[in-house]
Short mmCIF file of the N, C-alpha and C atoms (twelve columns), coordinates in Angstrom:
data_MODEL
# 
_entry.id   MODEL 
# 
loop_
_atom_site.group_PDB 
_atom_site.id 
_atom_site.type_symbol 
_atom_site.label_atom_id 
_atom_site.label_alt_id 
_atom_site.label_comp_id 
_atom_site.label_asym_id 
_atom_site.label_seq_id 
_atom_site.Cartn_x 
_atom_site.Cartn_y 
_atom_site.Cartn_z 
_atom_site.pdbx_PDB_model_num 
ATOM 1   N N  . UNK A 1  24.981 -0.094  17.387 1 
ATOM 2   C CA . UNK A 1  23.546 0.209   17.354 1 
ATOM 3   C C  . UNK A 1  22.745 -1.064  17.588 1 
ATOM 4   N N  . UNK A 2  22.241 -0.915  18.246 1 
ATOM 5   C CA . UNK A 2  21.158 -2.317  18.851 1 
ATOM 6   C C  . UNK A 2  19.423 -2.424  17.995 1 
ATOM 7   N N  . UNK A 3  19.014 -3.530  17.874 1 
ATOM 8   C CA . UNK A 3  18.335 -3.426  17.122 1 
ATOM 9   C C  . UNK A 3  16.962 -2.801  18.005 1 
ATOM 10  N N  . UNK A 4  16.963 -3.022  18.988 1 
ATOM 11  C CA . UNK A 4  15.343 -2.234  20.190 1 
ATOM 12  C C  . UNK A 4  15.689 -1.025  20.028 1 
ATOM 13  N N  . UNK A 5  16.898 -0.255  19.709 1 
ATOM 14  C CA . UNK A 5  16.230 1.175   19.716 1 
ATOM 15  C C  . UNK A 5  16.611 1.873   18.164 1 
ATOM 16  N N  . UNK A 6  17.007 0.870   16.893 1 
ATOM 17  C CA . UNK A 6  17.073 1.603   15.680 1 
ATOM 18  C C  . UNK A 6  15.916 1.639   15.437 1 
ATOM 19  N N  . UNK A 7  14.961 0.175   15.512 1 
ATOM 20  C CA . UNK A 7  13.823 -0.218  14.591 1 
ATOM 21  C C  . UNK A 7  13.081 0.845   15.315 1 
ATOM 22  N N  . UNK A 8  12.198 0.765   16.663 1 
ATOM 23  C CA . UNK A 8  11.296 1.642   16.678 1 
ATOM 24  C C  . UNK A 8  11.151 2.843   15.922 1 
ATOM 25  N N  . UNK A 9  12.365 3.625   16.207 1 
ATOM 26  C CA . UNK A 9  12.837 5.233   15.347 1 
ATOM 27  C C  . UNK A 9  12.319 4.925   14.040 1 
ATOM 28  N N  . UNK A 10 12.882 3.954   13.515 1 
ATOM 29  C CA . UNK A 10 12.387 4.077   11.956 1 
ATOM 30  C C  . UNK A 10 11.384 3.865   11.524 1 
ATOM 31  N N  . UNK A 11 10.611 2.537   12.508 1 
ATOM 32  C CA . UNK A 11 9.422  2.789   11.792 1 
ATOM 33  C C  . UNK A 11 8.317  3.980   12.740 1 
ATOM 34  N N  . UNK A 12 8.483  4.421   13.556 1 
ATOM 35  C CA . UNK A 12 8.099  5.556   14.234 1 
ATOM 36  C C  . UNK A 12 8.107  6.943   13.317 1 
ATOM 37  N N  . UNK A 13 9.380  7.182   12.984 1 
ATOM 38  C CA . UNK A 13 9.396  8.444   11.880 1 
ATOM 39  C C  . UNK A 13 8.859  8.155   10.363 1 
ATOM 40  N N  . UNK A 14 8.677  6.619   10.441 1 
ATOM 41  C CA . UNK A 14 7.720  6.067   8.811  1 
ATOM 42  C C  . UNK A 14 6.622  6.392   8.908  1 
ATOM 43  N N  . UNK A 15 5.679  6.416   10.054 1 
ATOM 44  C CA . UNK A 15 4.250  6.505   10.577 1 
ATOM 45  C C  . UNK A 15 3.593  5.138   10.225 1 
ATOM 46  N N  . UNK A 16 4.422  3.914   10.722 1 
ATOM 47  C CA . UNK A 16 4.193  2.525   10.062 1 
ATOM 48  C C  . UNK A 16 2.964  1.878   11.865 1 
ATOM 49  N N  . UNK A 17 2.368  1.361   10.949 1 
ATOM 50  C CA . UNK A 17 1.093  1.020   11.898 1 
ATOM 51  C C  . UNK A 17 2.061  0.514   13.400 1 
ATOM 52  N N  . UNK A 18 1.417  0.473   14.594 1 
ATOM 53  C CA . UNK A 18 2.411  -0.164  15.656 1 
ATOM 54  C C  . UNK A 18 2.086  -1.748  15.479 1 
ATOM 55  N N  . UNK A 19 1.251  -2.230  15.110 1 
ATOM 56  C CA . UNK A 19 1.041  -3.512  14.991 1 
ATOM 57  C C  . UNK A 19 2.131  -4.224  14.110 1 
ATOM 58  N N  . UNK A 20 2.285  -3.806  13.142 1 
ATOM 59  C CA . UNK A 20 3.655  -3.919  12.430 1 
ATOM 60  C C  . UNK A 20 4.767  -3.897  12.673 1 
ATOM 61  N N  . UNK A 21 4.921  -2.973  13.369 1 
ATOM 62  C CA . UNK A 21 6.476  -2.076  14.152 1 
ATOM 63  C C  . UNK A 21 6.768  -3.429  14.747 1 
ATOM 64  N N  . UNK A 22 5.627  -3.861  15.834 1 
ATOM 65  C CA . UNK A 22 5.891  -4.941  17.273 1 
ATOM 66  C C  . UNK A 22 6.046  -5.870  16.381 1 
ATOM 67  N N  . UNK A 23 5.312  -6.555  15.072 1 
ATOM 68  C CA . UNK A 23 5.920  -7.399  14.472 1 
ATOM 69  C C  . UNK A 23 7.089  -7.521  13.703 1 
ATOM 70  N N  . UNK A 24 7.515  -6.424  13.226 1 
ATOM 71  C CA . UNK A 24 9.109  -6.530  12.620 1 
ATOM 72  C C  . UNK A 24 9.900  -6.880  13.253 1 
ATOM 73  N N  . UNK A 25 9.537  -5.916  14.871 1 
ATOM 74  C CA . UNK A 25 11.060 -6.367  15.613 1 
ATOM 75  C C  . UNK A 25 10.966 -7.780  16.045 1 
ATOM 76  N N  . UNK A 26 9.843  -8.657  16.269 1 
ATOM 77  C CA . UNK A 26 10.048 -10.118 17.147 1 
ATOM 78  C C  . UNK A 26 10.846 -10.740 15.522 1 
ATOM 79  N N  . UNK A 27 10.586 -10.312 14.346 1 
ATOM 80  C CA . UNK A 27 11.157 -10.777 13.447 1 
ATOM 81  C C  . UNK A 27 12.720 -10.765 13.454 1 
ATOM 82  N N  . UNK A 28 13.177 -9.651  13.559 1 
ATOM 83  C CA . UNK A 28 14.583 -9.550  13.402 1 
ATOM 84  C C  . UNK A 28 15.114 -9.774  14.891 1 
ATOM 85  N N  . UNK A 29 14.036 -10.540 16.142 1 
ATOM 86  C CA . UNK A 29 14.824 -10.941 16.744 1 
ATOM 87  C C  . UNK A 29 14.800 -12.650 16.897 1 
ATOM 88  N N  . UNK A 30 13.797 -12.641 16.455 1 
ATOM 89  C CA . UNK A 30 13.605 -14.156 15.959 1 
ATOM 90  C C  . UNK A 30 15.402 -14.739 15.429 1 
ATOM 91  N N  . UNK A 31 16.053 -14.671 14.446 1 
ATOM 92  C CA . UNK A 31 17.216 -14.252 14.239 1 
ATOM 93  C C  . UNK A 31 18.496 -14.079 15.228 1 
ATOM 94  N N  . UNK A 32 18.232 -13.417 16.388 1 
ATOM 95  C CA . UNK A 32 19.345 -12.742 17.217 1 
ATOM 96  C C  . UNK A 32 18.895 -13.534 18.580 1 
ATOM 97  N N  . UNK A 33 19.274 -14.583 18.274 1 
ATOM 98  C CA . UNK A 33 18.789 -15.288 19.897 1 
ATOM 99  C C  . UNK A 33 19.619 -14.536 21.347 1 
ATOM 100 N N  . UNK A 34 20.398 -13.893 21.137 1 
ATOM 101 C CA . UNK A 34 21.067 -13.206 22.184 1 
ATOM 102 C C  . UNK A 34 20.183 -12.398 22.185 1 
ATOM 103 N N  . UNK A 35 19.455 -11.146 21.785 1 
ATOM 104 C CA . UNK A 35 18.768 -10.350 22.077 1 
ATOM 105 C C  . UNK A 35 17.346 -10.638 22.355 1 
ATOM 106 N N  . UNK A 36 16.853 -11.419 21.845 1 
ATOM 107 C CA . UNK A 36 15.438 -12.154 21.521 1 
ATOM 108 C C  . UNK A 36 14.491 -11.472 23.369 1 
ATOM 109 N N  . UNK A 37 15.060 -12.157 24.173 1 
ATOM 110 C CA . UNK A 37 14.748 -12.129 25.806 1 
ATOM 111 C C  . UNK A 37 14.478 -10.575 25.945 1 
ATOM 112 N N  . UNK A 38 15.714 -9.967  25.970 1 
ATOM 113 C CA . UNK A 38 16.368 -8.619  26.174 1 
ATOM 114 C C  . UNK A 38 15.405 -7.549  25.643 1 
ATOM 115 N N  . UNK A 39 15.228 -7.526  24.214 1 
ATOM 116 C CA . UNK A 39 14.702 -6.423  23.332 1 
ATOM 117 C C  . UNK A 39 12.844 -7.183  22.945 1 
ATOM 118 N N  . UNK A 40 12.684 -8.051  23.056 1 
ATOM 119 C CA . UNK A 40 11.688 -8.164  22.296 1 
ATOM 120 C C  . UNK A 40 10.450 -8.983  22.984 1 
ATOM 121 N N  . UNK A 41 11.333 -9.465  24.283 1 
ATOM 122 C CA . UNK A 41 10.113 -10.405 25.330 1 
ATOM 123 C C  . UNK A 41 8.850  -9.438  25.230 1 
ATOM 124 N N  . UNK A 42 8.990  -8.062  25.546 1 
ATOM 125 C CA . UNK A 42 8.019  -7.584  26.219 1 
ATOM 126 C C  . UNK A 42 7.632  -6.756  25.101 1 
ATOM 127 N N  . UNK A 43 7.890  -6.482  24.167 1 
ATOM 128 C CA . UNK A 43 7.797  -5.880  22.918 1 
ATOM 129 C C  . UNK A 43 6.235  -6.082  22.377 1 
# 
């Protein structure tokens, strides 16, 4: 499971603001320098 398509779902089915959402994920890719480019450049 990759983290670009768990996080949205979850916080999508949370009803969590999108401003948040886009900031969690640069967070947990902040972390995953392999994915960082991939999942979250354009995020």
């Amino acid at each position: 499971m990759s983290w670009s398509s768990y996080y949205p779902d979850l916080f999508a089915s949370s009803g969590v603001d999108s401003s948040v959402r886009i900031w969690s994920i640069h967070q947990v890719c902040f972390f995953c320098t392999s994915c960082w480019w991939e999942n979250c450049a354009s995020a």
